[in-house]
């Protein structure tokens, strides 16, 4: 199941219009929008209400005179970077988070893209991010095909985000400045401290995604023995990888033997699988059999808890579900581990 970027009613991809209320649901015609109204209305109305609340809270903040304790006049301009330190902004931040969650109930490309932009803006306003917007972003990038940005974001937080060193109030410090990090590098650094479970899960998905891409490219090696023109073979192979990291790497795409890279990625994915198990043993079983976890509403969570699993699963499930064979890969890992345990 992939992100929808066509008419949600019939699948047409030309002449698309957007729902004027939620702004993220495409239709090819007014007739199809009307036909889909009963299905779309509940979530559309939720987005519309959430957006109206954000707009109201924003107007209040922009009109803020800033003459009281812990206040700032128009914090959107005067408190960029430490927006969350200003007491009156807390209701706005919560409202913006609610809007993001409402938008993500719509499974379209536009919805994921809109949510990602909201999150990026909130991270610009509030670097310290006490609401956890940053835990949502890598999975969204993976859904949108922005795999390198997903990894760069994770790498920055996992290697820089140490509150004992990084001064979140110093706006002159570099922020989210890692670009084009080596996605093939060892993920061992993620197991050296207490990493974000959401980041672990997303890096594992990225490794699995690239591994599956290389497997499929390896299967296409027979094409060189056909009578097809090389230009056509290259064109076919270009559309095999799901990850743009693989597709846009000329050296990888021109290779015919992917086994060394595949072994490397398989080992890295295995390490991340075990690391996730170590930090939260509830996660992988829930990914392959979500049951009611996707509808759960955990208020608080602690490291390794079922509630933490539910929260992260809700952040990440769509990214796994929209990547063909990825969940099956995890099912196989679980079965192999269970078989090994039974034999020992």
mmCIF file of C-alpha atoms in Angstrom:
data_model
loop_
_atom_site.group_PDB
_atom_site.id
_atom_site.type_symbol
_atom_site.label_atom_id
_atom_site.label_comp_id
_atom_site.label_asym_id
_atom_site.label_seq_id
_atom_site.Cartn_x
_atom_site.Cartn_y
_atom_site.Cartn_z
ATOM 1 C CA UNK A 1 0.000 0.000 0.000
ATOM 2 C CA UNK A 2 1.572 3.279 -1.120
ATOM 3 C CA UNK A 3 0.696 6.899 -0.477
ATOM 4 C CA UNK A 4 -2.237 8.089 -2.577
ATOM 5 C CA UNK A 5 -1.363 10.832 -5.051
ATOM 6 C CA UNK A 6 -4.374 10.369 -7.344
ATOM 7 C CA UNK A 7 -8.139 10.792 -7.047
ATOM 8 C CA UNK A 8 -9.051 8.946 -3.854
ATOM 9 C CA UNK A 9 -12.361 7.857 -5.375
ATOM 10 C CA UNK A 10 -11.379 6.479 -8.788
ATOM 11 C CA UNK A 11 -7.579 6.590 -9.049
ATOM 12 C CA UNK A 12 -7.397 9.111 -11.894
ATOM 13 C CA UNK A 13 -4.187 11.128 -11.933
ATOM 14 C CA UNK A 14 -5.005 14.036 -14.241
ATOM 15 C CA UNK A 15 -6.802 17.305 -13.623
ATOM 16 C CA UNK A 16 -6.794 16.858 -9.865
ATOM 17 C CA UNK A 17 -8.480 19.259 -7.466
ATOM 18 C CA UNK A 18 -7.990 19.424 -3.697
ATOM 19 C CA UNK A 19 -10.707 19.341 -1.077
ATOM 20 C CA UNK A 20 -11.121 22.993 -0.104
ATOM 21 C CA UNK A 21 -11.619 22.130 3.570
ATOM 22 C CA UNK A 22 -8.786 19.732 4.441
ATOM 23 C CA UNK A 23 -6.621 20.838 1.447
ATOM 24 C CA UNK A 24 -4.852 17.447 1.215
ATOM 25 C CA UNK A 25 -7.347 15.099 -0.469
ATOM 26 C CA UNK A 26 -7.265 14.968 -4.295
ATOM 27 C CA UNK A 27 -10.271 14.417 -6.549
ATOM 28 C CA UNK A 28 -10.526 14.372 -10.325
ATOM 29 C CA UNK A 29 -13.961 15.998 -10.333
ATOM 30 C CA UNK A 30 -16.618 17.591 -8.199
ATOM 31 C CA UNK A 31 -18.863 14.568 -8.804
ATOM 32 C CA UNK A 32 -16.316 12.180 -7.284
ATOM 33 C CA UNK A 33 -15.796 14.476 -4.330
ATOM 34 C CA UNK A 34 -19.549 14.433 -3.683
ATOM 35 C CA UNK A 35 -19.626 10.639 -4.079
ATOM 36 C CA UNK A 36 -16.832 10.302 -1.511
ATOM 37 C CA UNK A 37 -18.346 12.762 0.962
ATOM 38 C CA UNK A 38 -19.663 10.216 3.497
ATOM 39 C CA UNK A 39 -16.266 8.493 3.634
ATOM 40 C CA UNK A 40 -14.204 11.665 3.764
ATOM 41 C CA UNK A 41 -16.351 13.963 5.909
ATOM 42 C CA UNK A 42 -15.416 12.724 9.426
ATOM 43 C CA UNK A 43 -11.663 13.136 9.044
ATOM 44 C CA UNK A 44 -12.036 16.256 6.891
ATOM 45 C CA UNK A 45 -14.096 17.944 9.583
ATOM 46 C CA UNK A 46 -11.525 16.956 12.195
ATOM 47 C CA UNK A 47 -8.770 18.634 10.162
ATOM 48 C CA UNK A 48 -10.926 21.714 9.566
ATOM 49 C CA UNK A 49 -11.667 22.091 13.292
ATOM 50 C CA UNK A 50 -8.019 21.579 14.216
ATOM 51 C CA UNK A 51 -6.863 24.145 11.663
ATOM 52 C CA UNK A 52 -9.425 26.689 12.888
ATOM 53 C CA UNK A 53 -8.149 26.229 16.422
ATOM 54 C CA UNK A 54 -4.548 26.742 15.293
ATOM 55 C CA UNK A 55 -5.526 29.894 13.411
ATOM 56 C CA UNK A 56 -7.292 31.255 16.486
ATOM 57 C CA UNK A 57 -4.353 30.486 18.791
ATOM 58 C CA UNK A 58 -1.962 32.056 16.298
ATOM 59 C CA UNK A 59 -3.964 35.285 16.153
ATOM 60 C CA UNK A 60 -3.945 35.498 19.954
ATOM 61 C CA UNK A 61 -0.153 35.077 20.026
ATOM 62 C CA UNK A 62 0.477 37.578 17.244
ATOM 63 C CA UNK A 63 -1.605 40.123 19.170
ATOM 64 C CA UNK A 64 0.281 39.399 22.402
ATOM 65 C CA UNK A 65 1.592 42.701 23.812
ATOM 66 C CA UNK A 66 4.396 40.945 25.695
ATOM 67 C CA UNK A 67 4.067 43.048 28.823
ATOM 68 C CA UNK A 68 3.620 40.192 31.301
ATOM 69 C CA UNK A 69 5.968 37.651 32.922
ATOM 70 C CA UNK A 70 7.130 34.823 30.617
ATOM 71 C CA UNK A 71 5.546 36.529 27.596
ATOM 72 C CA UNK A 72 6.889 37.976 24.365
ATOM 73 C CA UNK A 73 5.297 40.271 21.811
ATOM 74 C CA UNK A 74 4.510 38.282 18.650
ATOM 75 C CA UNK A 75 6.729 35.266 19.519
ATOM 76 C CA UNK A 76 6.544 34.067 15.886
ATOM 77 C CA UNK A 77 9.074 36.771 15.127
ATOM 78 C CA UNK A 78 10.710 37.578 18.462
ATOM 79 C CA UNK A 79 11.145 34.063 19.900
ATOM 80 C CA UNK A 80 12.120 31.924 16.914
ATOM 81 C CA UNK A 81 14.133 28.940 18.114
ATOM 82 C CA UNK A 82 12.989 29.095 21.728
ATOM 83 C CA UNK A 83 9.289 29.583 21.029
ATOM 84 C CA UNK A 84 8.311 26.928 23.596
ATOM 85 C CA UNK A 85 9.996 28.838 26.412
ATOM 86 C CA UNK A 86 7.252 31.469 26.177
ATOM 87 C CA UNK A 87 4.396 30.410 28.424
ATOM 88 C CA UNK A 88 1.456 31.581 26.237
ATOM 89 C CA UNK A 89 2.717 29.489 23.281
ATOM 90 C CA UNK A 90 1.983 26.142 24.945
ATOM 91 C CA UNK A 91 -1.666 25.996 23.867
ATOM 92 C CA UNK A 92 -0.647 26.878 20.319
ATOM 93 C CA UNK A 93 2.006 24.134 20.217
ATOM 94 C CA UNK A 94 -0.516 21.552 21.441
ATOM 95 C CA UNK A 95 -3.054 22.752 18.864
ATOM 96 C CA UNK A 96 -0.471 22.484 16.073
ATOM 97 C CA UNK A 97 0.410 18.945 17.171
ATOM 98 C CA UNK A 98 -3.284 18.014 17.133
ATOM 99 C CA UNK A 99 -3.576 19.418 13.609
ATOM 100 C CA UNK A 100 -0.637 17.322 12.423
ATOM 101 C CA UNK A 101 -2.163 14.166 13.893
ATOM 102 C CA UNK A 102 -5.524 14.956 12.266
ATOM 103 C CA UNK A 103 -3.915 15.540 8.866
ATOM 104 C CA UNK A 104 -2.105 12.207 9.129
ATOM 105 C CA UNK A 105 -5.401 10.359 9.379
ATOM 106 C CA UNK A 106 -5.702 11.116 5.650
ATOM 107 C CA UNK A 107 -3.482 8.674 3.750
ATOM 108 C CA UNK A 108 -2.459 10.842 0.815
ATOM 109 C CA UNK A 109 0.866 12.193 -0.388
ATOM 110 C CA UNK A 110 -0.371 15.739 0.129
ATOM 111 C CA UNK A 111 -1.333 14.938 3.727
ATOM 112 C CA UNK A 112 2.086 13.499 4.554
ATOM 113 C CA UNK A 113 3.805 16.423 2.833
ATOM 114 C CA UNK A 114 1.652 18.971 4.667
ATOM 115 C CA UNK A 115 2.302 17.287 8.021
ATOM 116 C CA UNK A 116 6.051 17.279 7.349
ATOM 117 C CA UNK A 117 5.995 21.004 6.600
ATOM 118 C CA UNK A 118 4.081 21.726 9.809
ATOM 119 C CA UNK A 119 6.651 19.732 11.784
ATOM 120 C CA UNK A 120 9.615 21.438 10.127
ATOM 121 C CA UNK A 121 8.092 24.814 10.951
ATOM 122 C CA UNK A 122 7.565 23.822 14.588
ATOM 123 C CA UNK A 123 11.165 22.632 14.846
ATOM 124 C CA UNK A 124 12.254 25.996 13.429
ATOM 125 C CA UNK A 125 10.193 27.815 16.043
ATOM 126 C CA UNK A 126 11.006 25.529 18.950
ATOM 127 C CA UNK A 127 14.381 23.796 18.785
ATOM 128 C CA UNK A 128 14.046 22.009 22.124
ATOM 129 C CA UNK A 129 10.760 20.448 20.908
ATOM 130 C CA UNK A 130 9.148 19.295 24.146
ATOM 131 C CA UNK A 131 6.130 17.935 22.218
ATOM 132 C CA UNK A 132 8.183 15.401 20.249
ATOM 133 C CA UNK A 133 7.492 16.679 16.729
ATOM 134 C CA UNK A 134 10.907 15.364 15.694
ATOM 135 C CA UNK A 135 9.854 11.774 16.386
ATOM 136 C CA UNK A 136 7.242 12.065 13.625
ATOM 137 C CA UNK A 137 9.472 13.542 10.926
ATOM 138 C CA UNK A 138 11.785 10.685 9.801
ATOM 139 C CA UNK A 139 8.889 8.285 9.163
ATOM 140 C CA UNK A 140 7.147 10.997 7.129
ATOM 141 C CA UNK A 141 10.276 11.599 5.076
ATOM 142 C CA UNK A 142 10.478 7.861 4.364
ATOM 143 C CA UNK A 143 6.841 7.830 3.243
ATOM 144 C CA UNK A 144 7.531 10.783 0.950
ATOM 145 C CA UNK A 145 10.598 9.169 -0.626
ATOM 146 C CA UNK A 146 12.942 11.645 1.057
ATOM 147 C CA UNK A 147 15.133 8.913 2.494
ATOM 148 C CA UNK A 148 18.355 10.913 2.735
ATOM 149 C CA UNK A 149 16.616 13.680 4.675
ATOM 150 C CA UNK A 150 15.181 11.071 7.037
ATOM 151 C CA UNK A 151 18.644 9.717 7.795
ATOM 152 C CA UNK A 152 20.262 13.155 8.058
ATOM 153 C CA UNK A 153 17.650 14.217 10.625
ATOM 154 C CA UNK A 154 18.123 11.069 12.687
ATOM 155 C CA UNK A 155 21.919 11.322 12.518
ATOM 156 C CA UNK A 156 21.851 14.910 13.766
ATOM 157 C CA UNK A 157 19.627 14.190 16.765
ATOM 158 C CA UNK A 158 21.389 10.963 17.710
ATOM 159 C CA UNK A 159 24.888 12.450 17.521
ATOM 160 C CA UNK A 160 24.249 16.074 18.527
ATOM 161 C CA UNK A 161 21.173 16.067 20.740
ATOM 162 C CA UNK A 162 22.791 15.829 24.139
ATOM 163 C CA UNK A 163 21.270 18.356 26.521
ATOM 164 C CA UNK A 164 24.426 18.350 28.650
ATOM 165 C CA UNK A 165 26.426 19.678 25.682
ATOM 166 C CA UNK A 166 24.079 21.343 23.209
ATOM 167 C CA UNK A 167 22.719 24.745 24.258
ATOM 168 C CA UNK A 168 19.197 24.883 22.848
ATOM 169 C CA UNK A 169 18.972 28.608 23.600
ATOM 170 C CA UNK A 170 22.019 29.522 21.515
ATOM 171 C CA UNK A 171 20.598 30.381 18.107
ATOM 172 C CA UNK A 172 24.105 30.699 16.645
ATOM 173 C CA UNK A 173 24.820 26.988 17.059
ATOM 174 C CA UNK A 174 24.425 24.751 13.986
ATOM 175 C CA UNK A 175 21.009 23.097 13.897
ATOM 176 C CA UNK A 176 19.924 20.136 11.776
ATOM 177 C CA UNK A 177 22.937 20.859 9.574
ATOM 178 C CA UNK A 178 23.942 17.295 8.686
ATOM 179 C CA UNK A 179 23.519 16.781 4.939
ATOM 180 C CA UNK A 180 24.174 13.638 2.871
ATOM 181 C CA UNK A 181 25.350 11.476 5.766
ATOM 182 C CA UNK A 182 26.514 7.993 4.751
ATOM 183 C CA UNK A 183 23.368 5.887 4.878
ATOM 184 C CA UNK A 184 25.424 2.712 4.415
ATOM 185 C CA UNK A 185 27.528 3.369 7.506
ATOM 186 C CA UNK A 186 27.409 1.096 10.524
ATOM 187 C CA UNK A 187 24.465 1.847 12.834
ATOM 188 C CA UNK A 188 26.479 0.806 15.892
ATOM 189 C CA UNK A 189 26.436 4.372 17.212
ATOM 190 C CA UNK A 190 22.679 4.017 17.740
ATOM 191 C CA UNK A 191 23.263 1.365 20.380
ATOM 192 C CA UNK A 192 25.868 3.266 22.363
ATOM 193 C CA UNK A 193 23.400 5.269 24.480
ATOM 194 C CA UNK A 194 19.633 5.445 24.931
ATOM 195 C CA UNK A 195 18.439 6.207 21.408
ATOM 196 C CA UNK A 196 14.995 7.288 20.340
ATOM 197 C CA UNK A 197 12.944 4.160 19.613
ATOM 198 C CA UNK A 198 11.319 5.986 16.688
ATOM 199 C CA UNK A 199 14.762 6.701 15.211
ATOM 200 C CA UNK A 200 15.901 3.102 15.629
ATOM 201 C CA UNK A 201 12.801 1.807 13.892
ATOM 202 C CA UNK A 202 13.140 4.292 11.023
ATOM 203 C CA UNK A 203 16.809 3.546 10.402
ATOM 204 C CA UNK A 204 15.984 -0.169 10.372
ATOM 205 C CA UNK A 205 13.247 0.452 7.800
ATOM 206 C CA UNK A 206 15.671 2.432 5.665
ATOM 207 C CA UNK A 207 18.243 -0.389 5.787
ATOM 208 C CA UNK A 208 15.566 -2.975 4.971
ATOM 209 C CA UNK A 209 14.238 -0.820 2.138
ATOM 210 C CA UNK A 210 17.697 -0.536 0.557
ATOM 211 C CA UNK A 211 18.357 -4.247 1.089
ATOM 212 C CA UNK A 212 15.133 -5.161 -0.712
ATOM 213 C CA UNK A 213 16.014 -2.728 -3.506
ATOM 214 C CA UNK A 214 19.389 -4.423 -4.018
ATOM 215 C CA UNK A 215 17.781 -7.868 -3.982
ATOM 216 C CA UNK A 216 15.384 -6.788 -6.707
ATOM 217 C CA UNK A 217 18.196 -5.227 -8.722
ATOM 218 C CA UNK A 218 20.156 -8.466 -8.399
ATOM 219 C CA UNK A 219 17.163 -10.374 -9.764
ATOM 220 C CA UNK A 220 17.189 -8.090 -12.797
ATOM 221 C CA UNK A 221 20.761 -9.125 -13.691
ATOM 222 C CA UNK A 222 19.372 -11.592 -16.257
ATOM 223 C CA UNK A 223 18.354 -8.640 -18.428
ATOM 224 C CA UNK A 224 21.927 -8.216 -19.651
ATOM 225 C CA UNK A 225 21.688 -11.633 -21.332
ATOM 226 C CA UNK A 226 18.589 -10.649 -23.281
ATOM 227 C CA UNK A 227 18.448 -8.934 -26.638
ATOM 228 C CA UNK A 228 16.934 -5.820 -25.144
ATOM 229 C CA UNK A 229 18.768 -2.563 -25.955
ATOM 230 C CA UNK A 230 20.980 -1.374 -23.098
ATOM 231 C CA UNK A 231 19.062 1.889 -22.960
ATOM 232 C CA UNK A 232 15.831 -0.006 -22.296
ATOM 233 C CA UNK A 233 17.515 -2.229 -19.692
ATOM 234 C CA UNK A 234 18.806 0.841 -17.878
ATOM 235 C CA UNK A 235 15.347 2.370 -17.986
ATOM 236 C CA UNK A 236 13.750 -0.752 -16.515
ATOM 237 C CA UNK A 237 16.363 -0.988 -13.778
ATOM 238 C CA UNK A 238 15.974 2.696 -12.903
ATOM 239 C CA UNK A 239 12.407 2.104 -11.733
ATOM 240 C CA UNK A 240 13.198 -1.001 -9.657
ATOM 241 C CA UNK A 241 14.533 0.675 -6.483
ATOM 242 C CA UNK A 242 12.044 2.318 -4.144
ATOM 243 C CA UNK A 243 14.753 4.328 -2.417
ATOM 244 C CA UNK A 244 16.113 7.361 -4.217
ATOM 245 C CA UNK A 245 19.381 6.735 -2.372
ATOM 246 C CA UNK A 246 19.849 3.627 -4.497
ATOM 247 C CA UNK A 247 18.247 5.003 -7.670
ATOM 248 C CA UNK A 248 20.380 8.148 -7.729
ATOM 249 C CA UNK A 249 23.693 6.385 -7.007
ATOM 250 C CA UNK A 250 25.266 5.835 -10.437
ATOM 251 C CA UNK A 251 27.934 3.488 -9.055
ATOM 252 C CA UNK A 252 25.368 1.206 -7.425
ATOM 253 C CA UNK A 253 23.033 1.258 -10.422
ATOM 254 C CA UNK A 254 25.853 0.270 -12.805
ATOM 255 C CA UNK A 255 26.895 -2.699 -10.647
ATOM 256 C CA UNK A 256 25.789 -6.257 -11.427
ATOM 257 C CA UNK A 257 26.936 -7.994 -8.229
ATOM 258 C CA UNK A 258 25.056 -6.707 -5.192
ATOM 259 C CA UNK A 259 25.789 -9.571 -2.816
ATOM 260 C CA UNK A 260 28.521 -7.815 -0.762
ATOM 261 C CA UNK A 261 26.294 -4.778 -0.173
ATOM 262 C CA UNK A 262 23.336 -7.032 0.570
ATOM 263 C CA UNK A 263 25.298 -8.943 3.220
ATOM 264 C CA UNK A 264 26.377 -5.647 4.774
ATOM 265 C CA UNK A 265 22.836 -4.266 4.903
ATOM 266 C CA UNK A 266 21.421 -7.574 6.162
ATOM 267 C CA UNK A 267 23.873 -7.488 9.068
ATOM 268 C CA UNK A 268 23.022 -3.860 9.844
ATOM 269 C CA UNK A 269 19.281 -4.546 9.714
ATOM 270 C CA UNK A 270 19.835 -7.507 12.043
ATOM 271 C CA UNK A 271 21.745 -5.359 14.499
ATOM 272 C CA UNK A 272 18.955 -2.769 14.519
ATOM 273 C CA UNK A 273 16.315 -5.480 14.903
ATOM 274 C CA UNK A 274 18.092 -6.757 18.016
ATOM 275 C CA UNK A 275 18.665 -3.237 19.353
ATOM 276 C CA UNK A 276 14.957 -2.445 19.068
ATOM 277 C CA UNK A 277 14.219 -5.720 20.865
ATOM 278 C CA UNK A 278 16.621 -4.703 23.601
ATOM 279 C CA UNK A 279 15.045 -1.288 24.173
ATOM 280 C CA UNK A 280 11.424 -2.303 23.632
ATOM 281 C CA UNK A 281 10.559 -6.010 23.142
ATOM 282 C CA UNK A 282 6.920 -5.113 22.465
ATOM 283 C CA UNK A 283 7.582 -3.329 19.195
ATOM 284 C CA UNK A 284 8.255 -5.959 16.512
ATOM 285 C CA UNK A 285 5.359 -8.267 17.467
ATOM 286 C CA UNK A 286 3.047 -5.240 17.412
ATOM 287 C CA UNK A 287 4.325 -4.124 13.994
ATOM 288 C CA UNK A 288 3.388 -7.435 12.360
ATOM 289 C CA UNK A 289 0.108 -7.698 14.293
ATOM 290 C CA UNK A 290 -1.020 -4.164 15.231
ATOM 291 C CA UNK A 291 -4.434 -5.238 16.602
ATOM 292 C CA UNK A 292 -5.751 -2.317 18.674
ATOM 293 C CA UNK A 293 -2.393 -0.615 19.185
ATOM 294 C CA UNK A 294 -2.945 1.859 16.362
ATOM 295 C CA UNK A 295 -6.082 3.161 18.074
ATOM 296 C CA UNK A 296 -4.619 3.236 21.600
ATOM 297 C CA UNK A 297 -4.212 6.619 23.278
ATOM 298 C CA UNK A 298 -1.280 6.362 25.678
ATOM 299 C CA UNK A 299 -1.093 9.435 27.906
ATOM 300 C CA UNK A 300 2.410 8.824 29.200
ATOM 301 C CA UNK A 301 5.084 6.281 28.485
ATOM 302 C CA UNK A 302 8.400 5.070 29.837
ATOM 303 C CA UNK A 303 11.312 3.482 27.998
ATOM 304 C CA UNK A 304 10.568 -0.125 27.112
ATOM 305 C CA UNK A 305 6.879 0.098 27.982
ATOM 306 C CA UNK A 306 3.867 -1.028 25.985
ATOM 307 C CA UNK A 307 2.736 2.597 25.879
ATOM 308 C CA UNK A 308 6.027 3.682 24.283
ATOM 309 C CA UNK A 309 5.571 0.945 21.689
ATOM 310 C CA UNK A 310 2.057 2.156 20.887
ATOM 311 C CA UNK A 311 3.157 5.755 20.499
ATOM 312 C CA UNK A 312 6.071 4.882 18.196
ATOM 313 C CA UNK A 313 4.009 2.353 16.251
ATOM 314 C CA UNK A 314 1.455 5.053 15.489
ATOM 315 C CA UNK A 315 4.275 7.324 14.279
ATOM 316 C CA UNK A 316 5.930 4.686 12.096
ATOM 317 C CA UNK A 317 3.396 2.056 11.004
ATOM 318 C CA UNK A 318 2.359 3.731 7.751
ATOM 319 C CA UNK A 319 5.985 4.034 6.633
ATOM 320 C CA UNK A 320 6.472 0.278 7.105
ATOM 321 C CA UNK A 321 3.086 -0.649 5.656
ATOM 322 C CA UNK A 322 3.713 1.438 2.533
ATOM 323 C CA UNK A 323 7.093 -0.239 1.867
ATOM 324 C CA UNK A 324 6.472 -3.521 -0.011
ATOM 325 C CA UNK A 325 7.855 -6.629 1.752
ATOM 326 C CA UNK A 326 9.225 -4.653 4.707
ATOM 327 C CA UNK A 327 6.831 -6.070 7.313
ATOM 328 C CA UNK A 328 7.278 -9.542 5.800
ATOM 329 C CA UNK A 329 11.022 -9.129 6.384
ATOM 330 C CA UNK A 330 10.353 -8.518 10.085
ATOM 331 C CA UNK A 331 7.950 -11.477 10.225
ATOM 332 C CA UNK A 332 10.748 -13.674 8.933
ATOM 333 C CA UNK A 333 13.149 -12.284 11.548
ATOM 334 C CA UNK A 334 10.661 -13.055 14.324
ATOM 335 C CA UNK A 335 10.082 -16.586 13.008
ATOM 336 C CA UNK A 336 13.816 -17.274 12.685
ATOM 337 C CA UNK A 337 14.469 -16.066 16.190
ATOM 338 C CA UNK A 338 11.613 -18.184 17.581
ATOM 339 C CA UNK A 339 12.876 -21.238 15.690
ATOM 340 C CA UNK A 340 16.419 -20.727 16.948
ATOM 341 C CA UNK A 341 15.169 -20.323 20.512
ATOM 342 C CA UNK A 342 13.099 -23.523 20.243
ATOM 343 C CA UNK A 343 16.064 -25.504 18.968
ATOM 344 C CA UNK A 344 18.335 -24.292 21.735
#
